[in-house]
Coordinates of C-alpha atoms in Angstrom, one line a residue:
M16 CA -3.8 26.8 17.6
T17 CA -5.5 27.1 14.1
L18 CA -3.1 26.7 11.2
T19 CA -3.3 29.3 8.5
L20 CA -1.5 29.3 5.2
N21 CA -1.5 32.1 2.6
E22 CA -1.6 31.4 -1.1
K23 CA 2.2 31.9 -1.5
E24 CA 2.9 29.4 1.3
K25 CA 0.6 26.8 -0.2
R26 CA 2.2 27.1 -3.6
T27 CA 5.7 26.9 -2.1
I28 CA 5.0 23.8 -0.1
A29 CA 3.2 22.2 -3.1
T30 CA 6.3 22.9 -5.3
L31 CA 8.6 21.3 -2.7
I32 CA 6.4 18.2 -2.6
Q33 CA 6.2 17.9 -6.4
E34 CA 10.0 18.3 -6.7
R35 CA 10.6 15.4 -4.3
S36 CA 7.6 13.3 -5.1
E37 CA 9.4 10.8 -7.4
E38 CA 12.3 10.4 -4.9
H39 CA 10.1 9.4 -2.0
L40 CA 7.2 7.6 -3.7
S41 CA 9.8 5.3 -5.4
R42 CA 10.3 3.8 -2.0
F43 CA 6.7 3.8 -0.7
P44 CA 5.6 0.3 0.4
Y45 CA 2.5 0.0 -1.9
N46 CA 1.9 -3.6 -0.9
R47 CA 1.4 -2.6 2.8
Y48 CA -1.1 0.1 2.1
P49 CA -3.4 -0.8 -0.8
I50 CA -6.2 1.7 -1.3
E51 CA -9.2 -0.7 -1.9
P52 CA -9.7 -2.0 1.6
L53 CA -9.4 1.5 3.1
E54 CA -12.3 2.7 1.0
E55 CA -14.4 -0.3 2.0
W56 CA -13.7 0.3 5.7
K57 CA -14.9 3.9 5.5
R58 CA -18.3 2.5 4.4
I59 CA -18.4 -0.1 7.2
F60 CA -17.3 2.2 10.0
Y61 CA -20.1 4.6 9.1
A62 CA -22.1 2.3 11.5
P63 CA -19.7 1.7 14.4
K64 CA -22.0 -0.9 16.1
A65 CA -21.8 -3.1 13.0
V66 CA -18.0 -3.2 13.0
S67 CA -16.8 -6.7 13.9
A68 CA -13.7 -7.6 15.8
D69 CA -12.2 -9.2 12.6
T70 CA -12.8 -6.0 10.6
L71 CA -11.1 -3.9 13.4
K72 CA -8.2 -6.3 13.4
Q73 CA -7.8 -6.1 9.6
A74 CA -8.1 -2.4 9.5
L75 CA -5.6 -1.7 12.3
R76 CA -3.1 -4.2 10.9
W77 CA -3.3 -2.2 7.6
H78 CA -2.7 1.0 9.5
F79 CA 0.4 -0.4 11.3
G80 CA 1.8 -1.7 8.0
G81 CA 0.9 -5.3 8.5
W82 CA -1.5 -5.9 5.7
Q83 CA -1.5 -9.6 4.8
R84 CA 1.6 -10.0 7.0
K85 CA 2.4 -11.7 10.3
D86 CA 5.4 -9.5 11.4
L87 CA 3.7 -6.8 13.5
T88 CA 5.6 -5.7 16.6
S89 CA 4.4 -6.7 20.0
T90 CA 3.4 -3.1 20.8
H91 CA 1.2 -2.9 17.8
K92 CA -0.4 -6.2 18.6
K93 CA -1.1 -5.0 22.2
T94 CA -2.7 -1.8 20.9
I95 CA -4.9 -3.8 18.5
I96 CA -6.0 -6.1 21.3
A97 CA -6.8 -3.2 23.6
I98 CA -9.0 -1.5 20.9
I99 CA -10.9 -4.7 20.1
K100 CA -11.5 -5.2 23.8
A101 CA -12.8 -1.7 24.3
W102 CA -14.8 -1.4 21.1
P103 CA -18.1 -2.8 22.4
Q104 CA -18.4 0.2 24.8
F105 CA -17.2 2.7 22.2
P106 CA -20.4 3.1 20.0
D107 CA -22.7 3.6 23.1
I108 CA -20.5 6.2 24.7
V109 CA -19.6 8.1 21.6
T110 CA -22.0 9.4 18.9
N111 CA -20.8 12.1 16.6
D112 CA -18.7 14.0 19.2
T113 CA -15.1 13.7 18.0
T114 CA -13.8 15.1 21.3
Q115 CA -15.4 12.3 23.2
S116 CA -14.2 9.8 20.7
F117 CA -10.6 10.9 21.1
R118 CA -10.8 11.1 24.9
F119 CA -12.3 7.6 25.0
W120 CA -9.1 6.2 23.4
E121 CA -6.8 8.4 25.5
Q122 CA -8.4 6.7 28.5
N123 CA -8.5 3.2 27.2
L124 CA -5.1 2.8 25.5
P125 CA -2.1 2.6 27.9
D126 CA 0.6 3.0 25.2
W127 CA -0.4 6.4 23.8
Q128 CA 2.4 6.6 21.3
N129 CA 0.9 3.8 19.3
G130 CA -2.5 4.5 20.7
F131 CA -2.5 8.0 19.2
N132 CA -1.8 6.7 15.7
A133 CA -4.5 4.2 16.1
A134 CA -7.0 6.8 17.4
A135 CA -6.2 9.1 14.5
F136 CA -6.8 6.3 12.1
L137 CA -10.1 5.3 13.6
L138 CA -11.3 9.0 13.6
H139 CA -10.6 9.1 9.9
L140 CA -12.6 5.9 9.2
L141 CA -15.5 7.2 11.3
R142 CA -15.4 10.8 10.0
P143 CA -13.5 10.9 6.7
D144 CA -15.1 14.2 5.9
T145 CA -13.8 15.8 9.0
F146 CA -10.3 14.1 9.5
E147 CA -7.7 13.2 7.0
L148 CA -5.7 10.0 7.4
A149 CA -2.9 10.9 9.9
D150 CA -0.2 9.4 12.0
Q151 CA 3.1 10.5 13.4
H152 CA 5.0 10.2 10.1
R153 CA 2.5 12.4 8.3
L154 CA 2.5 14.9 11.2
Q155 CA 6.3 14.9 11.1
A156 CA 6.3 15.6 7.4
M157 CA 3.9 18.6 8.0
T158 CA 6.2 20.0 10.7
E159 CA 9.3 19.8 8.5
L160 CA 7.7 21.3 5.5
L161 CA 6.4 24.2 7.6
K162 CA 9.9 24.8 8.9
E163 CA 11.4 24.8 5.4
I164 CA 9.2 27.8 4.4
N165 CA 9.8 29.5 7.8
H166 CA 6.1 29.4 8.6
Q167 CA 5.1 31.3 11.7
D168 CA 3.9 28.2 13.5
S169 CA 6.8 26.0 12.5
D170 CA 8.2 26.0 16.0
Q171 CA 5.0 24.8 17.6
T172 CA 5.6 21.8 19.9
F173 CA 4.2 18.5 18.6
T174 CA 1.4 17.1 20.8
R175 CA -0.5 13.8 20.5
S176 CA -3.8 15.7 20.6
L177 CA -7.1 16.1 18.8
Q178 CA -6.0 19.7 17.9
E179 CA -2.9 18.3 16.1
L180 CA -5.2 16.2 13.9
V181 CA -7.4 19.2 13.1
R182 CA -4.2 21.1 12.3
Y183 CA -3.0 18.4 10.0
T184 CA -6.3 18.1 8.2
T185 CA -6.2 21.9 7.6
F186 CA -2.7 21.6 6.3
F187 CA -3.4 18.6 4.0
R188 CA -6.5 20.2 2.4
A189 CA -4.8 23.5 1.9
I190 CA -1.9 21.9 0.0
L191 CA -4.2 19.5 -1.9
Q192 CA -5.7 22.5 -3.7
K193 CA -2.3 23.1 -5.3
I194 CA -1.5 19.6 -6.3
P195 CA -2.8 18.8 -9.9
G196 CA -4.0 15.4 -11.1
V197 CA -7.0 13.1 -10.7
D198 CA -5.1 11.0 -8.1
S199 CA -3.7 14.0 -6.2
R200 CA -5.2 13.1 -2.9
T201 CA -3.7 9.6 -2.9
R202 CA -0.3 10.9 -4.1
L203 CA -0.2 13.6 -1.5
D204 CA -1.1 11.3 1.3
R205 CA 1.5 8.7 0.3
F206 CA 4.2 11.4 -0.1
L207 CA 3.6 12.7 3.4
K208 CA 3.7 9.2 4.8
A209 CA 7.0 8.4 3.0
F210 CA 8.6 11.7 3.6
G211 CA 7.9 11.7 7.3
N212 CA 9.3 8.1 7.5
R213 CA 12.2 8.5 5.2
H214 CA 14.8 8.0 7.9
A215 CA 13.7 4.3 8.1
Y216 CA 15.4 3.8 4.8
K217 CA 18.9 5.0 5.9
N218 CA 20.2 1.5 5.9
V219 CA 18.5 0.4 2.7
K220 CA 20.4 0.3 -0.6
E221 CA 20.0 3.3 -2.9
T222 CA 19.0 0.9 -5.7
Y223 CA 16.0 -0.3 -3.7
L224 CA 12.8 0.9 -5.4
T225 CA 9.1 0.0 -5.2
K226 CA 6.5 0.1 -7.9
E227 CA 2.7 0.3 -7.7
P228 CA 1.0 -2.5 -9.5
S229 CA -1.0 -1.5 -12.6
I230 CA -3.5 -4.3 -11.9
R231 CA -4.5 -4.1 -8.2
N232 CA -7.7 -6.2 -8.5
F233 CA -8.4 -9.2 -10.6
S234 CA -11.4 -11.4 -11.3
W235 CA -11.5 -14.4 -13.6
S236 CA -15.1 -13.7 -14.5
D237 CA -14.3 -10.1 -15.6
C238 CA -10.9 -10.4 -17.3
A239 CA -10.8 -10.3 -21.1
S240 CA -8.1 -10.0 -23.7
Q241 CA -7.8 -9.7 -27.5
R242 CA -4.2 -10.6 -27.9
F243 CA -4.1 -13.5 -25.4
D244 CA -6.3 -16.5 -24.8
L245 CA -6.9 -16.3 -21.0
K246 CA -9.4 -19.2 -21.2
K247 CA -6.6 -21.6 -21.7
I248 CA -5.3 -20.8 -18.2
T249 CA -7.1 -23.6 -16.3
L250 CA -5.5 -23.4 -12.9
R251 CA -6.6 -20.8 -10.3
S252 CA -3.7 -20.4 -7.9
N253 CA -1.8 -17.1 -7.3
A254 CA 0.8 -18.1 -9.9
D255 CA -2.0 -18.4 -12.5
V256 CA -3.5 -15.1 -11.5
L257 CA -0.1 -13.5 -11.9
F258 CA 0.3 -15.0 -15.4
A259 CA -3.1 -13.6 -16.5
C260 CA -2.1 -10.2 -15.1
L261 CA 1.2 -10.4 -16.9
L262 CA -0.6 -10.9 -20.2
L263 CA -3.1 -8.1 -19.5
S264 CA -0.2 -5.8 -18.5
I265 CA 1.6 -6.6 -21.8
E266 CA -1.6 -6.0 -23.8
K267 CA -1.7 -2.4 -22.5
Q268 CA 1.5 -1.6 -24.4
E269 CA 1.2 -0.4 -28.0
S270 CA 4.0 -2.7 -29.0
Y271 CA 5.2 -5.8 -27.3
S272 CA 7.3 -8.9 -27.6
E273 CA 6.6 -12.4 -26.4
R274 CA 10.4 -12.5 -25.7
L275 CA 11.2 -11.2 -22.2
T276 CA 13.6 -11.7 -19.3
I277 CA 12.5 -13.0 -15.9
G278 CA 13.3 -9.5 -14.6
Q279 CA 11.0 -7.9 -17.1
V280 CA 8.2 -10.2 -16.1
A281 CA 8.7 -9.1 -12.5
E282 CA 8.5 -5.5 -13.5
H283 CA 5.1 -6.1 -15.2
I284 CA 3.7 -7.8 -12.1
P285 CA 5.3 -6.3 -8.9
L286 CA 4.4 -7.3 -5.4
G287 CA 0.7 -6.3 -4.7
T288 CA -0.5 -7.3 -8.2
A289 CA -4.1 -8.7 -8.0
G290 CA -4.1 -7.9 -4.3
I291 CA -1.3 -10.4 -3.6
C292 CA 0.4 -8.3 -1.0
N293 CA 2.0 -10.9 1.3
P294 CA 5.6 -11.3 0.2
A295 CA 5.8 -15.0 1.0
S296 CA 2.7 -15.8 -1.0
F297 CA 3.8 -13.6 -3.9
N298 CA 7.4 -14.9 -4.0
Y299 CA 6.1 -18.5 -4.0
A300 CA 3.7 -17.7 -6.8
M301 CA 6.6 -16.1 -8.8
I302 CA 8.7 -19.3 -8.4
A303 CA 5.8 -21.5 -9.5
L304 CA 5.1 -19.2 -12.5
F305 CA 8.4 -20.2 -14.3
G306 CA 8.3 -23.9 -13.7
N307 CA 6.0 -26.8 -14.7
Q308 CA 4.5 -27.5 -11.3
K309 CA 1.0 -28.9 -11.8
G310 CA 1.6 -29.0 -15.5
R311 CA 2.1 -25.2 -16.0
D312 CA 3.5 -24.4 -19.4
Y313 CA 3.4 -20.6 -19.5
F314 CA 6.9 -20.0 -20.7
Q315 CA 9.7 -21.5 -22.8
L316 CA 13.0 -20.9 -21.0
E317 CA 16.2 -20.9 -22.9
S318 CA 17.6 -23.3 -20.3
P319 CA 15.3 -26.4 -19.8
A320 CA 17.4 -27.2 -16.7
L321 CA 16.5 -23.9 -15.2
R322 CA 12.8 -24.6 -15.7
E323 CA 13.2 -27.8 -13.8
A324 CA 15.1 -25.9 -11.1
F325 CA 12.1 -23.6 -10.7
T326 CA 9.8 -26.6 -10.4
E327 CA 12.0 -28.2 -7.7
Q328 CA 12.0 -24.9 -5.8
A329 CA 8.2 -24.6 -6.0
N330 CA 7.8 -28.2 -4.7
Q331 CA 10.0 -28.0 -1.7
S332 CA 9.0 -26.3 1.6
T333 CA 12.5 -24.9 2.2
R334 CA 12.5 -23.0 -1.2
D335 CA 14.7 -19.9 -1.9
M336 CA 12.0 -17.2 -2.0
K337 CA 14.4 -14.9 -4.0
F338 CA 15.2 -17.6 -6.6
Y339 CA 13.5 -15.8 -9.5
L340 CA 15.4 -12.6 -8.7
K341 CA 18.7 -14.4 -8.9
H342 CA 17.8 -15.3 -12.5
S343 CA 16.4 -12.0 -13.6
S344 CA 18.5 -11.8 -16.7
E345 CA 17.4 -15.2 -18.0
Q346 CA 15.4 -15.0 -21.3
L347 CA 12.1 -16.7 -22.0
T348 CA 9.2 -16.5 -24.4
I349 CA 5.5 -16.8 -23.7
N350 CA 4.1 -20.1 -24.9
L351 CA 2.3 -19.6 -28.3
K352 CA -0.6 -21.6 -26.9
Y353 CA -1.7 -18.5 -25.0
I354 CA -1.5 -16.1 -27.9
N355 CA -4.4 -15.5 -30.2
E356 CA -3.7 -15.8 -33.8
K357 CA -5.6 -12.6 -34.6
G358 CA -4.3 -10.7 -31.6

């Protein structure tokens, strides 16, 4: 059944979303779903025959929330393996016929609950002009929002079908017209994902919040600063990248102080900064950032003993990955060596 929304219904749903946006986006897992690789995959999937098994694996891991992580469920892993195995036959069987594309995956993926989500994702990569990014969480969000406004189709039974994806795309694009802002598409997509999956946070502390990094990409060759001397950062590991990003983040502020707490540093460079989305890699880098491992001298900590403790943690394999969070109130100053006199 084709979904139709009148102007009043569009405005009402858009208002509901904007009223709840901060609440749900404050828990969105930004590090699991960075935008940049998704845009690159759309370009690559334009030619299905050129898509490698490694690209398929990376894209599908992203879709299942496993970007730069190793903790995918066994069902997700099995779905990815099944798609990679079937992919060589897919481009020859399917051209631009979306019905055939969808049917192909229905026939080749035994676990259709996860398979449906994967098929929806692949259709989006192959035909982004025709299908919006969809999965069961986003479809659930659509269903609940339609029920809230007593839409005539709100009681329609959910089906894992191509028609459901068409219906969602119609819904998404109708509401998008009423959401202001240059990044409205991204914010709407993230809201629907988070809202449809909000029950997953029922056992999470209310104080748990996420933050999107202000610096998602970083290149040593392109970075520049007037206030800080980035050239004096000679090491090139993740910890050094995070320190450079910290300085660039501070520079964006009209007024700033070289005196910070460890917690304030963490706020400037949240998980996902510079594309460091793997929690283990990020936490290790944060620990190394505050010590003197490999001669790092980025900060002066009020407690010299604490600086040595950070160094010891960085140098041992059984380190406490949350060590820096336990000392979030500790004060420090940025080493004057990295501050330009004329900055």
